[in-house]
Tab-separated table of C-alpha atoms and ligand atoms in Angstrom:
chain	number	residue	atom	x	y	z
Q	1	UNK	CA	0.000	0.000	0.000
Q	2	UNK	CA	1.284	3.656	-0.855
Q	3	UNK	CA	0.330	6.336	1.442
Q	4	UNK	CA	0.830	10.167	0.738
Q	5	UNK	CA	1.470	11.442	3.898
Q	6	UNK	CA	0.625	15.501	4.964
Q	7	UNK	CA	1.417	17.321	8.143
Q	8	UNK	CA	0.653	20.812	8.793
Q	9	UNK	CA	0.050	21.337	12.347
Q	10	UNK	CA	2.497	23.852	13.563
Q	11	UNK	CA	5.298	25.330	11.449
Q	12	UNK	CA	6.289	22.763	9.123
Q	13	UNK	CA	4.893	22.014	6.053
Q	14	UNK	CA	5.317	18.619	5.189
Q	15	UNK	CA	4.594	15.933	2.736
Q	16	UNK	CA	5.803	11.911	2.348
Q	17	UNK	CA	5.478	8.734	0.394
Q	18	UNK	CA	5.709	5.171	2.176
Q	19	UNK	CA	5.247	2.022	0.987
Q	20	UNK	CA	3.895	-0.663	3.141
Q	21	UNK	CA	3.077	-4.387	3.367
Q	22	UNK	CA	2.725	-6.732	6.225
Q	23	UNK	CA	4.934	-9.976	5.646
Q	24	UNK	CA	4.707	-12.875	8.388
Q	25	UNK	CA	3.143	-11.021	11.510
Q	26	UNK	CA	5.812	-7.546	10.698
Q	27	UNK	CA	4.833	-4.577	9.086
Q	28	UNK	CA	7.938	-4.347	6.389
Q	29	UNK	CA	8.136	-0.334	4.696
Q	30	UNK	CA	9.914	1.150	2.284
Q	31	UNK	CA	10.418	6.194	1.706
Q	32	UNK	CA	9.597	6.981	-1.541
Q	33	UNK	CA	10.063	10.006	-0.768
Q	34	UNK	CA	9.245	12.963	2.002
Q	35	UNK	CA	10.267	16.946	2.308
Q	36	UNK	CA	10.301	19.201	5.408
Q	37	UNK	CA	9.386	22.867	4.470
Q	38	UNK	CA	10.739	24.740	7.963
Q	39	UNK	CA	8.883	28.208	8.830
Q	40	UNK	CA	11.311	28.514	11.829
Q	41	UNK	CA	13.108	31.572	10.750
Q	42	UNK	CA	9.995	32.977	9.583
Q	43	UNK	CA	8.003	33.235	13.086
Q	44	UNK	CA	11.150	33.386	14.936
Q	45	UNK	CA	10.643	37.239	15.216
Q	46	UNK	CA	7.292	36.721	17.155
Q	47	UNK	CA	8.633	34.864	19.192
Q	48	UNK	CA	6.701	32.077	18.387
Q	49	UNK	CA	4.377	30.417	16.259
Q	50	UNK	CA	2.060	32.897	14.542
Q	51	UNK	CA	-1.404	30.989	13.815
Q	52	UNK	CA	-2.290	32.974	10.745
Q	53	UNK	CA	1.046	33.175	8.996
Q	54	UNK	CA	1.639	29.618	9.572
Q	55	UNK	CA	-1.577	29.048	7.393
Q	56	UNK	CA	-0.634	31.302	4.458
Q	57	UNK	CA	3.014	29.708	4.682
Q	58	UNK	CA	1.669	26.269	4.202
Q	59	UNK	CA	-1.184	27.215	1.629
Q	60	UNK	CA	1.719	28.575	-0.514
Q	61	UNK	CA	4.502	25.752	0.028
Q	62	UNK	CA	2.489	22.435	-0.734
Q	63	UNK	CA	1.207	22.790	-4.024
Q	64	UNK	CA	5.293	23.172	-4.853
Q	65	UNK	CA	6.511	20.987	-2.107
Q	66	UNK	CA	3.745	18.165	-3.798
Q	67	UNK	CA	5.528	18.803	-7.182
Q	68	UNK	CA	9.095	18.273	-5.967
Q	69	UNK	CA	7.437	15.118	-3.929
Q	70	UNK	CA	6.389	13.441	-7.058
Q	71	UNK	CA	9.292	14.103	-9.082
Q	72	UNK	CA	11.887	12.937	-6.177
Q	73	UNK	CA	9.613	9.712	-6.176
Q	74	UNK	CA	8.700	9.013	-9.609
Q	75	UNK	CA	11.141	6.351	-10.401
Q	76	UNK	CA	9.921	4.599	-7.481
Q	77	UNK	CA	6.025	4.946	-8.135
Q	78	UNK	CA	4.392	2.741	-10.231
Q	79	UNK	CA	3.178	4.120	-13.808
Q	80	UNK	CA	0.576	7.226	-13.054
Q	81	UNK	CA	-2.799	6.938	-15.018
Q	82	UNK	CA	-3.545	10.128	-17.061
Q	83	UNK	CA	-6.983	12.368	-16.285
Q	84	UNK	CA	-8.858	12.853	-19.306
Q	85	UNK	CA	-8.239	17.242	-20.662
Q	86	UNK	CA	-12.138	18.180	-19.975
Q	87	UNK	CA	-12.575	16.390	-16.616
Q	88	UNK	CA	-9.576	17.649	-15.436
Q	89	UNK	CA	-10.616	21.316	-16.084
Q	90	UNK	CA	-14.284	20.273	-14.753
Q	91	UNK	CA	-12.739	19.268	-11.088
Q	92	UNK	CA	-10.351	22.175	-10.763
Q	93	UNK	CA	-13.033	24.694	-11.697
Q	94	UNK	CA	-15.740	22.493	-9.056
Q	95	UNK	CA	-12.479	22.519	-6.140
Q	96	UNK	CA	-12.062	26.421	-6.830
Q	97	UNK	CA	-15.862	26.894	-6.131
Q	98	UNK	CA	-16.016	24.771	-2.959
Q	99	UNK	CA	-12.776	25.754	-1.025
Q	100	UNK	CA	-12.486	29.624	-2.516
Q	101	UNK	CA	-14.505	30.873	0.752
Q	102	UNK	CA	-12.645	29.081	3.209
Q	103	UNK	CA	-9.394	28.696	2.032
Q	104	UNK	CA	-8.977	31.321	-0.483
Q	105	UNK	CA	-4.959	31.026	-0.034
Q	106	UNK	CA	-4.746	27.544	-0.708
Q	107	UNK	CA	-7.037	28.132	-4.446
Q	108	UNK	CA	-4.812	30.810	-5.163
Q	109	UNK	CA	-1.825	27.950	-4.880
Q	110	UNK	CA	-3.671	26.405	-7.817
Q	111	UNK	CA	-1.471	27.750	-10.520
Q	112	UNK	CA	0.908	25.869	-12.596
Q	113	UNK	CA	-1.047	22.041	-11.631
Q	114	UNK	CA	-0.548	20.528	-14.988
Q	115	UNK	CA	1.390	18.160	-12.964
Q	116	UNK	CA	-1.831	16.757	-11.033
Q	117	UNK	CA	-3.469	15.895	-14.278
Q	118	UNK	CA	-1.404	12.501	-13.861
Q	119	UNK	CA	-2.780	10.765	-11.100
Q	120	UNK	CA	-0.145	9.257	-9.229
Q	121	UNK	CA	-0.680	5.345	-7.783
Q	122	UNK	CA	-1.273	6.609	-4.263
Q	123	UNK	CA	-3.951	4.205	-2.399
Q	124	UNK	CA	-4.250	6.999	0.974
Q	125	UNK	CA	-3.875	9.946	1.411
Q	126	UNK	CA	-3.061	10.468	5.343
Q	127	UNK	CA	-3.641	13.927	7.233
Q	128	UNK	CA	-3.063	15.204	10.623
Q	129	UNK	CA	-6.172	16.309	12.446
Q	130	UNK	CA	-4.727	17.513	15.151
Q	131	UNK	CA	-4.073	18.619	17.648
Q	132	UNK	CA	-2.373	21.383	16.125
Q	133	UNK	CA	-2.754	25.277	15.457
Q	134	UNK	CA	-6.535	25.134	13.859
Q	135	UNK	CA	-5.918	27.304	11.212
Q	136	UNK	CA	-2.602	25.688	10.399
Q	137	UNK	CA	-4.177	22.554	10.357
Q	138	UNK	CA	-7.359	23.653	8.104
Q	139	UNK	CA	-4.719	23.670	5.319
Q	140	UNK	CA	-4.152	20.351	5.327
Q	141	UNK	CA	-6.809	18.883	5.396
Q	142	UNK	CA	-8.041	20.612	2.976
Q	143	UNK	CA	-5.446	20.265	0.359
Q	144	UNK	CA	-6.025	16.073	1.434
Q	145	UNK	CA	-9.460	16.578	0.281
Q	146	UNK	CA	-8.419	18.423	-2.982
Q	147	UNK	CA	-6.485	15.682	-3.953
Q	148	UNK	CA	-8.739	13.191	-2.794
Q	149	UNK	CA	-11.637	14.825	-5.149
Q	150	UNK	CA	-9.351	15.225	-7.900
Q	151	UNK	CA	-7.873	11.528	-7.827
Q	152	UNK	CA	-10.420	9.785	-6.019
Q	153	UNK	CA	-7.943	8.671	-3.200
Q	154	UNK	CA	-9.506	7.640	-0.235
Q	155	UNK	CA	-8.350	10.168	3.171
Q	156	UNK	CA	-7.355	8.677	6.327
Q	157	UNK	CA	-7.326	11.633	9.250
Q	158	UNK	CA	-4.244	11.232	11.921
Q	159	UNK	CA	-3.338	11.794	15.328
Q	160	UNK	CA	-0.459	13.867	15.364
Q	161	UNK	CA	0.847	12.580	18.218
Q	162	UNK	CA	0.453	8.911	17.306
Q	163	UNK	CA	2.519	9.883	14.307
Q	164	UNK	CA	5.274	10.820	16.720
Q	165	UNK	CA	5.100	7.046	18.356
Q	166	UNK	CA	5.256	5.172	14.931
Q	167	UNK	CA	7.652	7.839	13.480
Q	168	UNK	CA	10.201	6.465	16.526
Q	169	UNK	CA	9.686	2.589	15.183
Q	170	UNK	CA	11.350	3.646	11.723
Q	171	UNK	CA	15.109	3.076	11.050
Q	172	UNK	CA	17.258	6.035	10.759
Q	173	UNK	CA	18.611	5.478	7.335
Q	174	UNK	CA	15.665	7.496	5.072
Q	175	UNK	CA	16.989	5.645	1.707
Q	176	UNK	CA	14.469	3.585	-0.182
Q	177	UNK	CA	15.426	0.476	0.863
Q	178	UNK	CA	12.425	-2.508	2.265
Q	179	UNK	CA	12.954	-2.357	6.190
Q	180	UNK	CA	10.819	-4.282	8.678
Q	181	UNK	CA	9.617	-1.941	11.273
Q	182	UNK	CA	10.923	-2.282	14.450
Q	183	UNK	CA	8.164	-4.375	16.270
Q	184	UNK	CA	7.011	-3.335	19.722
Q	185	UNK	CA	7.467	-5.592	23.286
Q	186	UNK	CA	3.790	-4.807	25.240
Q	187	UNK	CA	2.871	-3.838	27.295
Q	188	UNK	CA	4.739	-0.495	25.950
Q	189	UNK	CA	5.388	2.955	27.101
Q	190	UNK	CA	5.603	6.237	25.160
Q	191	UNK	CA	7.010	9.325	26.305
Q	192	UNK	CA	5.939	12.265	24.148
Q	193	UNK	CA	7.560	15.603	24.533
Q	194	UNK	CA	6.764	18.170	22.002
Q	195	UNK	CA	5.984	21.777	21.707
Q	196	UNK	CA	2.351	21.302	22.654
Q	197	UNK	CA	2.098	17.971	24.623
Q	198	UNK	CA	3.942	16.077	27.484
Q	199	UNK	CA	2.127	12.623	27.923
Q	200	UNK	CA	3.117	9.004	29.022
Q	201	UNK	CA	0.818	6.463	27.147
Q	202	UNK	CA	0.927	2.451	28.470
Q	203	UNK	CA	0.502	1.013	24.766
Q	204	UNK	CA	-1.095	-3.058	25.308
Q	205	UNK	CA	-1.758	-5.750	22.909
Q	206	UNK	CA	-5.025	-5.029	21.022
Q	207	UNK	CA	-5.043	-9.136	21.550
Q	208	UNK	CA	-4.909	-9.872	17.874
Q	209	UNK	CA	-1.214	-11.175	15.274
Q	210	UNK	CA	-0.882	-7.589	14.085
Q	211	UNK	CA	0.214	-5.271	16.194
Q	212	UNK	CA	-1.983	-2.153	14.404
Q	213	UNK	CA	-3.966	-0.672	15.469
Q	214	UNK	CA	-2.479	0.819	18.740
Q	215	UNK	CA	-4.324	0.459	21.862
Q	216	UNK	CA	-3.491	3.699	23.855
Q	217	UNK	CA	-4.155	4.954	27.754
Q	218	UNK	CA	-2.475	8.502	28.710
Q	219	UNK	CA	-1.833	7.529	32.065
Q	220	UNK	CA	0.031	10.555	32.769
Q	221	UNK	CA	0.350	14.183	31.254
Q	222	UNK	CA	1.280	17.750	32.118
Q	223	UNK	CA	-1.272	20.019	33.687
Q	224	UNK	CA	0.004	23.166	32.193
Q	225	UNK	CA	2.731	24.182	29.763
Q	226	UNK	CA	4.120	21.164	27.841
Q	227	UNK	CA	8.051	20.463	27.790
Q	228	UNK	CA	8.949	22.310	24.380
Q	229	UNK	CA	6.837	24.901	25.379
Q	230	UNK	CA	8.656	25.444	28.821
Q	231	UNK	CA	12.333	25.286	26.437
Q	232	UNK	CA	10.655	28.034	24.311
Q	233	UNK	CA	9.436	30.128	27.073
Q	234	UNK	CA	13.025	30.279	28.578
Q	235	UNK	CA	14.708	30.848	25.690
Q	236	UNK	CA	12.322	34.060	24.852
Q	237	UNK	CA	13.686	35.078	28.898
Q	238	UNK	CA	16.546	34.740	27.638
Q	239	UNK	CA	16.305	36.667	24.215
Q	240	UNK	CA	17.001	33.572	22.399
Q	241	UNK	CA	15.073	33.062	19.225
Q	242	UNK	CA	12.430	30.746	18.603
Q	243	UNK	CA	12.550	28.064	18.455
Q	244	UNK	CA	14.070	27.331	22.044
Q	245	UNK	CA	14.912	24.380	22.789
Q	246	UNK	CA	18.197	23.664	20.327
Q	247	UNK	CA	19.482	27.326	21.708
Q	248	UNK	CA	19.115	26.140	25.240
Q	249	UNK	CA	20.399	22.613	24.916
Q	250	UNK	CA	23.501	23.995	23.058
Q	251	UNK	CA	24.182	26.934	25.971
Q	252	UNK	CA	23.601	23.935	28.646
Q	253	UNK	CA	26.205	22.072	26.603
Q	254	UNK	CA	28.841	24.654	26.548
Q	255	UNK	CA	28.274	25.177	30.203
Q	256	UNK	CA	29.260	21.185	30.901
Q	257	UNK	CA	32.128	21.946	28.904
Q	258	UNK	CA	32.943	25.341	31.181
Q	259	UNK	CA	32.340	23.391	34.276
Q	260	UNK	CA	33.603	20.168	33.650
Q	261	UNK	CA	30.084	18.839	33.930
Q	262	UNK	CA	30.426	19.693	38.186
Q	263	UNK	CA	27.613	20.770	39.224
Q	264	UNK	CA	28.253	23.836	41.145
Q	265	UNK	CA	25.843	26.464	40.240
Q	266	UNK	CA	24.634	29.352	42.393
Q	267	UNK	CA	21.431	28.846	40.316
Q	268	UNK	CA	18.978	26.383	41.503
Q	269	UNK	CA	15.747	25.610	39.786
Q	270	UNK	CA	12.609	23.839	41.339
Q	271	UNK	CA	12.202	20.126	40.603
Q	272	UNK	CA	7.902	20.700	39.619
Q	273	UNK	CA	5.802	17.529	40.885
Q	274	UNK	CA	9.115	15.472	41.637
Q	275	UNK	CA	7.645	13.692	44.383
Q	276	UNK	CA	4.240	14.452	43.846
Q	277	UNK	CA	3.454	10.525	43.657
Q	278	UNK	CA	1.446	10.960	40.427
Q	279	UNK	CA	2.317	10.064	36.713
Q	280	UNK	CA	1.223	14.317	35.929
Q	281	UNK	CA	3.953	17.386	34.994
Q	282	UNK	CA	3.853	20.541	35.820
Q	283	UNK	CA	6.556	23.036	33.608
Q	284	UNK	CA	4.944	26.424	34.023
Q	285	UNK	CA	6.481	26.939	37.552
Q	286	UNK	CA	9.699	26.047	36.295
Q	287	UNK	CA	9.888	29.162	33.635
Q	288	UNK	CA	8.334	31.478	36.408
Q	289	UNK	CA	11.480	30.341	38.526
Q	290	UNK	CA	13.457	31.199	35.661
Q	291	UNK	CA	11.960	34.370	35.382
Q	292	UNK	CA	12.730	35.730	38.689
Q	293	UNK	CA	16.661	34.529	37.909
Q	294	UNK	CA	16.762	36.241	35.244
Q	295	UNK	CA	14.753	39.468	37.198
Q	296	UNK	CA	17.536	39.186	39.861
Q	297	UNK	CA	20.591	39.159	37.925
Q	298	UNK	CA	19.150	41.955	35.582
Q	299	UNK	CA	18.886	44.117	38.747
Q	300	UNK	CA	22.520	42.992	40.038
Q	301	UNK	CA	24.414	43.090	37.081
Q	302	UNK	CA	22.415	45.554	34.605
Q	303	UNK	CA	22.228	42.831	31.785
Q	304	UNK	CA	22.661	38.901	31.970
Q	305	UNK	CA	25.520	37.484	30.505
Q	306	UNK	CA	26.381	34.672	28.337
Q	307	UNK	CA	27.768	32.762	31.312
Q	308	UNK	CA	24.292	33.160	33.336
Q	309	UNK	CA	22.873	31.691	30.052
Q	310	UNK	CA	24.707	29.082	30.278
Q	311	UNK	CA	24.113	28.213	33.728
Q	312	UNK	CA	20.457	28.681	33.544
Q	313	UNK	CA	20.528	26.780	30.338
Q	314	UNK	CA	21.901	23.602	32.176
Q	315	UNK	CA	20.337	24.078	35.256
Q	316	UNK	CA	16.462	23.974	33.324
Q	317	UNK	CA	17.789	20.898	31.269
Q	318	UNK	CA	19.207	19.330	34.580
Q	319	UNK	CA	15.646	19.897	36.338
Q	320	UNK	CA	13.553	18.748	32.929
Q	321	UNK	CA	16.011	15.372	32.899
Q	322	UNK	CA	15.701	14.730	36.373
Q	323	UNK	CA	11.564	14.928	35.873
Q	324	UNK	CA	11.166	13.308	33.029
Q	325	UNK	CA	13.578	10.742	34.219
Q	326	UNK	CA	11.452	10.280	37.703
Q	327	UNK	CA	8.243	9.844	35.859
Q	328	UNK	CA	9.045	8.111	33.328
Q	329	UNK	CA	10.944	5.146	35.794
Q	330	UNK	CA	7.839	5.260	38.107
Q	331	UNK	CA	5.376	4.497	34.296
Q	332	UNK	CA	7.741	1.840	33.844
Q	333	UNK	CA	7.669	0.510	37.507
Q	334	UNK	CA	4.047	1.023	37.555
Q	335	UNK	CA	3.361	-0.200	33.820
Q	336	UNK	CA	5.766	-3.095	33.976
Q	337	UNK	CA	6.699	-1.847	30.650
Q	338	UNK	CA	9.121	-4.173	28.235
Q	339	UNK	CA	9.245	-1.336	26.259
Q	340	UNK	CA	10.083	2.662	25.682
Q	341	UNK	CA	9.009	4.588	22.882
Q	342	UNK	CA	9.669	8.454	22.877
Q	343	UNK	CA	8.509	10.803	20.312
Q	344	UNK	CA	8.118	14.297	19.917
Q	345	UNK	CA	10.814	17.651	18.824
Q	346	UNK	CA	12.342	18.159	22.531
Q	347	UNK	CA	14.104	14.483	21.947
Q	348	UNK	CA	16.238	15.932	19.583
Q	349	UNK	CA	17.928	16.734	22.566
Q	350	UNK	CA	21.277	15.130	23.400
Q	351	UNK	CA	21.269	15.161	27.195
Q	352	UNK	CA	17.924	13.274	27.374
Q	353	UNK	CA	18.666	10.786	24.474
Q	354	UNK	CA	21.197	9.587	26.542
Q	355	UNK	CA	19.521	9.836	30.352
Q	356	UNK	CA	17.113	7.852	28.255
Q	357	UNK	CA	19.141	5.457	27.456
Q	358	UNK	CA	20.739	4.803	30.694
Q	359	UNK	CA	17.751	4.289	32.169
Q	360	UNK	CA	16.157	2.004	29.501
Q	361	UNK	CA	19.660	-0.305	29.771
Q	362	UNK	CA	19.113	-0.126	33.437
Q	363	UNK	CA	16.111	-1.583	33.211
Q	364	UNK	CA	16.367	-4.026	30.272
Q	365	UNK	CA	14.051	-2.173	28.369
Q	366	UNK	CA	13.980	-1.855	24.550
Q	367	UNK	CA	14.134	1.671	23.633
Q	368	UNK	CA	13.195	3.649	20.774
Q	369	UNK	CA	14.336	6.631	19.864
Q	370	UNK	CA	13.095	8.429	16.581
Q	371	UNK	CA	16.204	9.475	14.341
Q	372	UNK	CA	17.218	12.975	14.705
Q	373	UNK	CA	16.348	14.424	11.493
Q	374	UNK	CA	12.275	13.017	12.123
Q	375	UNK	CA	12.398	13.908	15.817
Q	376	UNK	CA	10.284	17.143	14.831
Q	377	UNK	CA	7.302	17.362	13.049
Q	378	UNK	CA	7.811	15.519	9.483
Q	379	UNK	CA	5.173	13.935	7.137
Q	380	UNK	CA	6.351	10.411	7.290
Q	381	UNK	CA	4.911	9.708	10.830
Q	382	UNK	CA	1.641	10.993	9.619
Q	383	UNK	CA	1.964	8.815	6.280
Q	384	UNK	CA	2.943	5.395	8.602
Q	385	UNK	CA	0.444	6.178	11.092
Q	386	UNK	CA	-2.183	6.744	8.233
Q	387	UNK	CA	-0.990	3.214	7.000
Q	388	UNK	CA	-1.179	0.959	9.928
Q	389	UNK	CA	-3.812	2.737	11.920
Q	390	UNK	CA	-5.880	4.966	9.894
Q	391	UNK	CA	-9.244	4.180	9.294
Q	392	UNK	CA	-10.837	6.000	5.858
Q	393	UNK	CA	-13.815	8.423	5.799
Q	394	UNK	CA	-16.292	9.607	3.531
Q	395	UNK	CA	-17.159	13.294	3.272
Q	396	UNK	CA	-15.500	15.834	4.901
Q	397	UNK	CA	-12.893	15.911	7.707
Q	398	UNK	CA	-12.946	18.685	10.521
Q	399	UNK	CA	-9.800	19.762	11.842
Q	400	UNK	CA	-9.367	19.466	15.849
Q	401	UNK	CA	-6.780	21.632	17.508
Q	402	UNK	CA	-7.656	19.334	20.414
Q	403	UNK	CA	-7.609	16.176	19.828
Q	404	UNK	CA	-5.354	14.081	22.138
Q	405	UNK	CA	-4.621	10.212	22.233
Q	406	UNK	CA	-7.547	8.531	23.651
K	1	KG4	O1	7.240	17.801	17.823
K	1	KG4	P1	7.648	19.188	17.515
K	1	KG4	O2	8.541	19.412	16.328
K	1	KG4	O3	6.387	20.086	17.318
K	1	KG4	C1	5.233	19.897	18.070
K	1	KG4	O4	4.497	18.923	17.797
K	1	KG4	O5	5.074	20.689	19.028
K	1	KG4	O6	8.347	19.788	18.826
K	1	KG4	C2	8.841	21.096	18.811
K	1	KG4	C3	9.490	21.397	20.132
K	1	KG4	C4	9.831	22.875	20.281
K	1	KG4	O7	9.310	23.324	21.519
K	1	KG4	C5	11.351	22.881	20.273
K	1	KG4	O8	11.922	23.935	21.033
K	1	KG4	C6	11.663	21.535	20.876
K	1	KG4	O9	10.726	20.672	20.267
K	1	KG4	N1	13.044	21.096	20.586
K	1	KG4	C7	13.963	20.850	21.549
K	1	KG4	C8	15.167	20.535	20.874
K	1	KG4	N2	14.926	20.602	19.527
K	1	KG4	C9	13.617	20.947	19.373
K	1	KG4	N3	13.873	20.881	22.889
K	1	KG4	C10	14.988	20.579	23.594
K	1	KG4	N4	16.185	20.292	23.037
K	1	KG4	C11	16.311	20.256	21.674
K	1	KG4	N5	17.494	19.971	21.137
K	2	ZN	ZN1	5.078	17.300	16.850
């Protein structure tokens, strides 16, 4: 099966092709092909990611991004069939119609498409839903159901953050070589730390051969600002650009280097919900913390220096490790988890990659870890997840910012 994947939810635009087939009780896939479009730079003025110009951004980069998709993968795609001149013209004219009122930006995009008159031999098109920035999301979902009108592609709507989970089973290597996917020990745990969520997840058997679908229970999640969100927010304290969390791990870095990884800062952040006996987070506490610091050494000194950066910098990390670490050995504990699985853009990060795996060897776990360049948002998650998982509808999708693992 050959799934066109799409993700849109924050600030990258992206767009995949995997191919998939299930061989003696493993799921065995092969990239076709799959582009990041980064907005980064873009919002990194604001601060932040701007809801509105995240949606023009994306209604203007897939059309071309879709383009460069199919040419990167043609050799690997079977044959495409041809749409006939006058029904071509017919559905273009019909999709202009529909989608002009509500996403005006992504029919203006519909210039230079003599390139979607050959219908490639996609069998799903797979979407994220959400959650996500609404508008951002809108996009893509509606450029699914474009293409789905226009090639009569079935759509499969996505959890974004199951798309992190499977995203962590692929192998690193993105060449288009057949790989079995890495199969999962259950009971399982997943760890997702991303801009917008921190959750643990027990993942069981759903008792049949195949492990798709997922069976998922958030047992434990944070009750206000998520983890990437928290990296963010100190880096803005900070007057680092957005986004955060590479700024911060790389000034926490150079301050193990400085200090010869001792430990003996005059800076001491709180710990939030160490011991608070529950599975829950808490980050929003931890940036207030960091704002006073930074309050306090502005009225000392007049400014804050590289070197307090620094020592914030690893300080936050050291309390976010320490945390994350707690939690995520009282899930296993609690869980008896025989697996790990941890998804989302904050495991980019080096110093939790490898608390994480310490503690998984510890343990005797298996862990997964996605590869670095698909730890943050990228299409082919959303195209596996839409292939194992994804069940198809008829008529039209709504986007939901909210919409969580259930
Ligand atoms: O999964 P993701 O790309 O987008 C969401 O679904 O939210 O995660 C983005 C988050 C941002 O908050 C970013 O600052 C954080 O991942 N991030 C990092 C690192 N690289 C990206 N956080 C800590 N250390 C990093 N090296
Ligand atoms: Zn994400």
């Amino acid at each position: 099966m050959i799934t066109l994947g799409i993700e849109t939810s924050c600030d990258e635009t992206a767009l995949a092709i995997i191919e998939t087939k299930h061989t003696d009780g493993n799921v065995e896939y092969r990239v076709l092909g799959s582009l990041i479009h980064s907005q980064a730079a873009l919002h990194s003025p604001y601060g932040g990611v701007y809801p509105n110009l995240a949606k023009r951004e994306h209604a203007k980069n897939l059309m071309p991004l879709l383009k460069k998709l199919l040419e990167d993968s043609m050799v690997l795609l079977p044959s495409p069939k041809q749409t006939g001149e006058s029904n071509f013209t017919q559905k273009i004219s019909d999709i202009k119609n529909k989608y002009n009122e509500k996403n005006s930006d992504l029919v203006d995009s519909l210039v230079d498409i003599d390139f979607l008159k050959r219908i490639p031999a996609i069998d799903k098109i797979a979407v994220t839903e959400g959650p996500g920035l609404e508008p951002a999301l809108w996009v893509g979902i509606s450029f699914a159901q474009i293409l789905s009108e226009l090639w009569s592609i079935p759509v499969t709507p996505v959890n974004h953050m199951e798309g992190h989970i499977v995203g962590s089973l692929l192998d690193a290597e993105m060449d288009s070589q057949w790989k079995i996917l890495k199969p999962i020990d259950f009971p399982a745990l997943a760890l997702l730390i991303s801009g917008g969520h921190t959750e643990l997840v027990k993942i069981e058997s759903n008792g049949s051969t195949d492990a798709f679908p997922l069976k998922y229970k958030i047992i434990g999640q944070t009750k206000d600002d998520a983890v990437g969100e928290a990296f963010d927010k100190v880096a803005r304290l900070l007057d680092l650009p957005y986004p955060g969390g590479p700024q911060i791990s790389q000034l926490a870095n150079e301050a193990s280097v400085e200090n010869g990884g001792q430990s003996d800062r005059a800076i001491k952040l709180p710990r939030p919900m160490l011991n608070s006996n529950d599975l829950n987070f808490s980050f929003s506490g931890l940036k207030t913390a960091v704002l006073y610091a930074v309050r306090k050494e502005t009225e000392i000194s007049g400014t804050i220096s590289v070197d307090f950066k620094r020592q914030i910098a690893k300080e936050f990390e050291d309390s976010v490790n320490e945390v994350l670490c707690k939690k995520l050995r009282m899930a296993i504990e609690e869980t008896g988890a025989k697996a790990v699985i941890v998804g989302g853009g904050v495991i980019a990060n080096t110093r939790l990659r490898s608390s994480f795996t310490h503690l998984a060897n510890e343990y005797g776990l298996t862990l997964y870890l996605p590869s670095k360049h698909i730890s943050g948002d990228n299409a082919l998650m959303i195209a596996l997840a839409g292939a194992l998982n994804g069940k198809d509808i008829e008529g039209q999708l709504k986007a939901d910012g909210t919409k969580r693992l259930a």
